[in-house]
């Protein structure tokens, strides 16, 4: 028998207004990953980062997604998007959960409202993890325009792809498994 080594996965998801049109899609990705993979830790952020892994265990998919989109009952600040603060929160509370077996997936557009992107923390995450995968709903031609920090973050990603369709999602799941 061939042993299937299921990956250790951490997913960090932007739930801000700039990705509002695709947040539901992102959250469905998270829900699907939590059902397919054994070890998925899920985090969401806007102005701060919180762990929400338990939400998918406690609620059916529709209720879980509604809670995560609105922040109902959660300690999340839904102000200006701050990727740098999200990375600082992650480093301060959960950085030790990353090992060389961990795949880190970031779902978001990297639009940071001209705040400090804290790229050194993403570099630290890259160094500690097996791989960093960034799925961005924007087309590649928009990466690095305006307040997008995507081109700075690209340096610390093993893979970065446009992701806004089911075909994109299917390719990701295949590569993880």
PDB file of C-alpha atoms in Angstrom:
ATOM      1  CA  UNK A   1       0.000   0.000   0.000  1.00  0.00           C
ATOM      2  CA  UNK A   2       1.166   3.486  -0.800  1.00  0.00           C
ATOM      3  CA  UNK A   3       0.988   5.900   2.110  1.00  0.00           C
ATOM      4  CA  UNK A   4      -0.491   9.276   1.236  1.00  0.00           C
ATOM      5  CA  UNK A   5       1.335  12.020   3.078  1.00  0.00           C
ATOM      6  CA  UNK A   6      -1.282  14.716   3.540  1.00  0.00           C
ATOM      7  CA  UNK A   7       0.196  18.190   3.736  1.00  0.00           C
ATOM      8  CA  UNK A   8       0.172  20.485   6.738  1.00  0.00           C
ATOM      9  CA  UNK A   9      -1.540  23.620   5.433  1.00  0.00           C
ATOM     10  CA  UNK A  10      -1.978  27.136   6.785  1.00  0.00           C
ATOM     11  CA  UNK A  11      -4.316  29.402   4.837  1.00  0.00           C
ATOM     12  CA  UNK A  12      -4.389  33.179   5.327  1.00  0.00           C
ATOM     13  CA  UNK A  13      -7.378  34.848   3.673  1.00  0.00           C
ATOM     14  CA  UNK A  14      -8.087  38.528   3.026  1.00  0.00           C
ATOM     15  CA  UNK A  15     -11.775  39.301   3.704  1.00  0.00           C
ATOM     16  CA  UNK A  16     -11.583  43.049   3.031  1.00  0.00           C
ATOM     17  CA  UNK A  17     -13.755  45.207   0.777  1.00  0.00           C
ATOM     18  CA  UNK A  18     -11.187  45.203  -2.035  1.00  0.00           C
ATOM     19  CA  UNK A  19     -11.776  41.474  -2.533  1.00  0.00           C
ATOM     20  CA  UNK A  20     -15.468  41.545  -1.636  1.00  0.00           C
ATOM     21  CA  UNK A  21     -16.519  40.151  -5.024  1.00  0.00           C
ATOM     22  CA  UNK A  22     -14.386  37.020  -4.529  1.00  0.00           C
ATOM     23  CA  UNK A  23     -14.436  36.575  -0.735  1.00  0.00           C
ATOM     24  CA  UNK A  24     -17.206  33.989  -0.968  1.00  0.00           C
ATOM     25  CA  UNK A  25     -15.120  32.088  -3.531  1.00  0.00           C
ATOM     26  CA  UNK A  26     -12.061  32.300  -1.246  1.00  0.00           C
ATOM     27  CA  UNK A  27     -14.070  31.056   1.723  1.00  0.00           C
ATOM     28  CA  UNK A  28     -15.418  28.148  -0.323  1.00  0.00           C
ATOM     29  CA  UNK A  29     -11.792  27.290  -1.135  1.00  0.00           C
ATOM     30  CA  UNK A  30     -11.041  27.290   2.594  1.00  0.00           C
ATOM     31  CA  UNK A  31     -14.078  25.165   3.378  1.00  0.00           C
ATOM     32  CA  UNK A  32     -13.138  22.673   0.645  1.00  0.00           C
ATOM     33  CA  UNK A  33      -9.549  22.463   1.831  1.00  0.00           C
ATOM     34  CA  UNK A  34     -10.681  21.858   5.407  1.00  0.00           C
ATOM     35  CA  UNK A  35     -12.785  18.917   4.225  1.00  0.00           C
ATOM     36  CA  UNK A  36     -10.181  17.397   1.871  1.00  0.00           C
ATOM     37  CA  UNK A  37      -7.048  17.826   3.967  1.00  0.00           C
ATOM     38  CA  UNK A  38      -6.645  16.663   7.540  1.00  0.00           C
ATOM     39  CA  UNK A  39      -4.516  19.495   8.923  1.00  0.00           C
ATOM     40  CA  UNK A  40      -5.648  22.933   7.760  1.00  0.00           C
ATOM     41  CA  UNK A  41      -5.337  25.985   9.970  1.00  0.00           C
ATOM     42  CA  UNK A  42      -7.365  28.905   8.691  1.00  0.00           C
ATOM     43  CA  UNK A  43      -6.844  32.609   9.334  1.00  0.00           C
ATOM     44  CA  UNK A  44      -8.731  35.642   8.049  1.00  0.00           C
ATOM     45  CA  UNK A  45      -7.784  39.302   8.149  1.00  0.00           C
ATOM     46  CA  UNK A  46      -8.699  42.812   7.188  1.00  0.00           C
ATOM     47  CA  UNK A  47      -7.122  45.253   9.664  1.00  0.00           C
ATOM     48  CA  UNK A  48      -5.955  42.407  11.930  1.00  0.00           C
ATOM     49  CA  UNK A  49      -5.529  38.633  11.687  1.00  0.00           C
ATOM     50  CA  UNK A  50      -7.474  35.982  13.602  1.00  0.00           C
ATOM     51  CA  UNK A  51      -7.595  32.196  13.517  1.00  0.00           C
ATOM     52  CA  UNK A  52     -10.954  30.796  12.420  1.00  0.00           C
ATOM     53  CA  UNK A  53     -10.172  27.091  11.928  1.00  0.00           C
ATOM     54  CA  UNK A  54     -12.939  26.118  14.331  1.00  0.00           C
ATOM     55  CA  UNK A  55     -15.677  27.908  12.368  1.00  0.00           C
ATOM     56  CA  UNK A  56     -15.758  25.251   9.620  1.00  0.00           C
ATOM     57  CA  UNK A  57     -16.097  22.535  12.269  1.00  0.00           C
ATOM     58  CA  UNK A  58     -18.852  24.295  14.201  1.00  0.00           C
ATOM     59  CA  UNK A  59     -21.099  25.538  11.378  1.00  0.00           C
ATOM     60  CA  UNK A  60     -22.451  24.272   8.062  1.00  0.00           C
ATOM     61  CA  UNK A  61     -20.829  25.874   5.022  1.00  0.00           C
ATOM     62  CA  UNK A  62     -23.411  28.664   4.458  1.00  0.00           C
ATOM     63  CA  UNK A  63     -23.415  29.801   8.094  1.00  0.00           C
ATOM     64  CA  UNK A  64     -19.625  29.531   8.353  1.00  0.00           C
ATOM     65  CA  UNK A  65     -19.119  31.685   5.269  1.00  0.00           C
ATOM     66  CA  UNK A  66     -21.663  34.271   6.435  1.00  0.00           C
ATOM     67  CA  UNK A  67     -19.903  34.577   9.819  1.00  0.00           C
ATOM     68  CA  UNK A  68     -16.494  34.933   8.206  1.00  0.00           C
ATOM     69  CA  UNK A  69     -17.649  37.502   5.630  1.00  0.00           C
ATOM     70  CA  UNK A  70     -19.331  39.719   8.212  1.00  0.00           C
ATOM     71  CA  UNK A  71     -17.069  39.016  11.186  1.00  0.00           C
ATOM     72  CA  UNK A  72     -20.122  38.171  13.297  1.00  0.00           C
ATOM     73  CA  UNK A  73     -19.007  37.079  16.760  1.00  0.00           C
ATOM     74  CA  UNK A  74     -15.332  37.254  15.792  1.00  0.00           C
ATOM     75  CA  UNK A  75     -12.547  39.519  17.048  1.00  0.00           C
ATOM     76  CA  UNK A  76     -11.755  40.892  13.594  1.00  0.00           C
ATOM     77  CA  UNK A  77     -11.435  44.568  12.719  1.00  0.00           C
ATOM     78  CA  UNK A  78     -13.028  45.278   9.338  1.00  0.00           C
ATOM     79  CA  UNK A  79     -11.261  48.587   8.699  1.00  0.00           C
ATOM     80  CA  UNK A  80      -8.604  49.396   6.095  1.00  0.00           C
ATOM     81  CA  UNK A  81      -6.795  46.340   4.735  1.00  0.00           C
ATOM     82  CA  UNK A  82      -3.369  45.957   6.304  1.00  0.00           C
ATOM     83  CA  UNK A  83      -1.337  43.002   5.066  1.00  0.00           C
ATOM     84  CA  UNK A  84       1.621  44.190   7.127  1.00  0.00           C
ATOM     85  CA  UNK A  85      -0.409  44.090  10.354  1.00  0.00           C
ATOM     86  CA  UNK A  86      -1.773  40.664   9.433  1.00  0.00           C
ATOM     87  CA  UNK A  87       1.789  39.406   8.985  1.00  0.00           C
ATOM     88  CA  UNK A  88       2.844  41.021  12.275  1.00  0.00           C
ATOM     89  CA  UNK A  89      -0.107  39.329  14.036  1.00  0.00           C
ATOM     90  CA  UNK A  90       0.845  35.989  12.491  1.00  0.00           C
ATOM     91  CA  UNK A  91       4.484  36.354  13.520  1.00  0.00           C
ATOM     92  CA  UNK A  92       3.537  37.360  17.055  1.00  0.00           C
ATOM     93  CA  UNK A  93       1.097  34.512  17.657  1.00  0.00           C
ATOM     94  CA  UNK A  94       1.537  31.610  15.236  1.00  0.00           C
ATOM     95  CA  UNK A  95       4.964  31.686  13.545  1.00  0.00           C
ATOM     96  CA  UNK A  96       6.085  28.634  15.537  1.00  0.00           C
ATOM     97  CA  UNK A  97       3.360  26.549  13.880  1.00  0.00           C
ATOM     98  CA  UNK A  98       5.248  26.703  10.568  1.00  0.00           C
ATOM     99  CA  UNK A  99       7.665  23.852   9.851  1.00  0.00           C
ATOM    100  CA  UNK A 100       9.402  22.499   6.765  1.00  0.00           C
ATOM    101  CA  UNK A 101       6.272  20.364   6.226  1.00  0.00           C
ATOM    102  CA  UNK A 102       3.923  23.376   6.125  1.00  0.00           C
ATOM    103  CA  UNK A 103       2.464  24.826   2.962  1.00  0.00           C
ATOM    104  CA  UNK A 104       1.270  28.401   3.475  1.00  0.00           C
ATOM    105  CA  UNK A 105      -1.451  29.621   1.131  1.00  0.00           C
ATOM    106  CA  UNK A 106      -2.349  33.302   0.987  1.00  0.00           C
ATOM    107  CA  UNK A 107      -5.614  34.324  -0.642  1.00  0.00           C
ATOM    108  CA  UNK A 108      -5.770  38.019  -1.422  1.00  0.00           C
ATOM    109  CA  UNK A 109      -5.059  40.884  -3.778  1.00  0.00           C
ATOM    110  CA  UNK A 110      -2.083  42.322  -1.800  1.00  0.00           C
ATOM    111  CA  UNK A 111      -3.720  45.786  -1.793  1.00  0.00           C
ATOM    112  CA  UNK A 112      -2.331  47.309   1.382  1.00  0.00           C
ATOM    113  CA  UNK A 113      -3.584  50.923   1.453  1.00  0.00           C
ATOM    114  CA  UNK A 114       0.024  52.177   1.172  1.00  0.00           C
ATOM    115  CA  UNK A 115       0.926  50.788   4.607  1.00  0.00           C
ATOM    116  CA  UNK A 116       4.122  48.909   5.480  1.00  0.00           C
ATOM    117  CA  UNK A 117       3.929  45.511   3.715  1.00  0.00           C
ATOM    118  CA  UNK A 118       6.261  43.815   6.270  1.00  0.00           C
ATOM    119  CA  UNK A 119       7.932  41.768   3.534  1.00  0.00           C
ATOM    120  CA  UNK A 120      10.598  40.578   6.000  1.00  0.00           C
ATOM    121  CA  UNK A 121       7.920  38.557   7.790  1.00  0.00           C
ATOM    122  CA  UNK A 122       6.814  36.894   4.549  1.00  0.00           C
ATOM    123  CA  UNK A 123      10.498  36.095   3.933  1.00  0.00           C
ATOM    124  CA  UNK A 124      10.666  34.488   7.404  1.00  0.00           C
ATOM    125  CA  UNK A 125       7.529  32.457   6.631  1.00  0.00           C
ATOM    126  CA  UNK A 126       9.092  31.354   3.327  1.00  0.00           C
ATOM    127  CA  UNK A 127      12.317  30.285   5.052  1.00  0.00           C
ATOM    128  CA  UNK A 128      10.489  28.249   7.708  1.00  0.00           C
ATOM    129  CA  UNK A 129       7.904  26.597   5.430  1.00  0.00           C
ATOM    130  CA  UNK A 130       7.876  23.978   2.717  1.00  0.00           C
ATOM    131  CA  UNK A 131       6.329  26.488   0.313  1.00  0.00           C
ATOM    132  CA  UNK A 132       4.385  29.733   0.102  1.00  0.00           C
ATOM    133  CA  UNK A 133       1.582  29.884  -2.457  1.00  0.00           C
ATOM    134  CA  UNK A 134      -0.189  33.168  -3.181  1.00  0.00           C
ATOM    135  CA  UNK A 135      -3.535  33.127  -4.976  1.00  0.00           C
ATOM    136  CA  UNK A 136      -4.515  36.569  -6.188  1.00  0.00           C
ATOM    137  CA  UNK A 137      -7.960  37.274  -7.688  1.00  0.00           C
ATOM    138  CA  UNK A 138      -6.604  40.122  -9.812  1.00  0.00           C
ATOM    139  CA  UNK A 139      -5.158  39.598 -13.272  1.00  0.00           C
ATOM    140  CA  UNK A 140      -1.373  39.658 -13.280  1.00  0.00           C
ATOM    141  CA  UNK A 141      -1.270  42.992 -15.145  1.00  0.00           C
ATOM    142  CA  UNK A 142      -2.699  44.713 -12.025  1.00  0.00           C
ATOM    143  CA  UNK A 143      -0.106  43.255  -9.650  1.00  0.00           C
ATOM    144  CA  UNK A 144       2.088  46.056  -8.334  1.00  0.00           C
ATOM    145  CA  UNK A 145      -0.189  48.863  -9.515  1.00  0.00           C
ATOM    146  CA  UNK A 146      -1.596  51.503  -7.145  1.00  0.00           C
ATOM    147  CA  UNK A 147      -1.483  50.219  -3.573  1.00  0.00           C
ATOM    148  CA  UNK A 148      -0.763  46.604  -4.597  1.00  0.00           C
ATOM    149  CA  UNK A 149       2.320  45.161  -2.894  1.00  0.00           C
ATOM    150  CA  UNK A 150       2.149  41.953  -4.932  1.00  0.00           C
ATOM    151  CA  UNK A 151       5.437  42.480  -6.762  1.00  0.00           C
ATOM    152  CA  UNK A 152       7.240  42.898  -3.417  1.00  0.00           C
ATOM    153  CA  UNK A 153       5.579  39.767  -2.024  1.00  0.00           C
ATOM    154  CA  UNK A 154       6.381  37.724  -5.159  1.00  0.00           C
ATOM    155  CA  UNK A 155      10.022  37.528  -4.073  1.00  0.00           C
ATOM    156  CA  UNK A 156       9.006  35.319  -1.144  1.00  0.00           C
ATOM    157  CA  UNK A 157       6.494  33.045  -2.874  1.00  0.00           C
ATOM    158  CA  UNK A 158       7.301  29.662  -4.330  1.00  0.00           C
ATOM    159  CA  UNK A 159       4.249  30.057  -6.521  1.00  0.00           C
ATOM    160  CA  UNK A 160       1.923  32.987  -7.173  1.00  0.00           C
ATOM    161  CA  UNK A 161      -1.058  32.679  -9.460  1.00  0.00           C
ATOM    162  CA  UNK A 162      -4.147  34.477 -10.525  1.00  0.00           C
ATOM    163  CA  UNK A 163      -7.071  32.633  -8.921  1.00  0.00           C
ATOM    164  CA  UNK A 164     -10.647  33.601  -9.623  1.00  0.00           C
ATOM    165  CA  UNK A 165     -12.125  30.535 -11.348  1.00  0.00           C
ATOM    166  CA  UNK A 166     -12.824  26.910 -10.512  1.00  0.00           C
ATOM    167  CA  UNK A 167     -10.166  25.829 -13.028  1.00  0.00           C
ATOM    168  CA  UNK A 168      -7.569  27.819 -11.090  1.00  0.00           C
ATOM    169  CA  UNK A 169      -8.748  26.179  -7.865  1.00  0.00           C
ATOM    170  CA  UNK A 170      -8.659  22.686  -9.356  1.00  0.00           C
ATOM    171  CA  UNK A 171      -5.023  23.135 -10.440  1.00  0.00           C
ATOM    172  CA  UNK A 172      -4.092  24.262  -6.923  1.00  0.00           C
ATOM    173  CA  UNK A 173      -5.731  21.266  -5.240  1.00  0.00           C
ATOM    174  CA  UNK A 174      -3.965  18.906  -7.674  1.00  0.00           C
ATOM    175  CA  UNK A 175      -0.599  20.468  -6.884  1.00  0.00           C
ATOM    176  CA  UNK A 176      -1.205  20.228  -3.116  1.00  0.00           C
ATOM    177  CA  UNK A 177      -2.216  16.574  -3.237  1.00  0.00           C
TER     178      UNK A 177
END
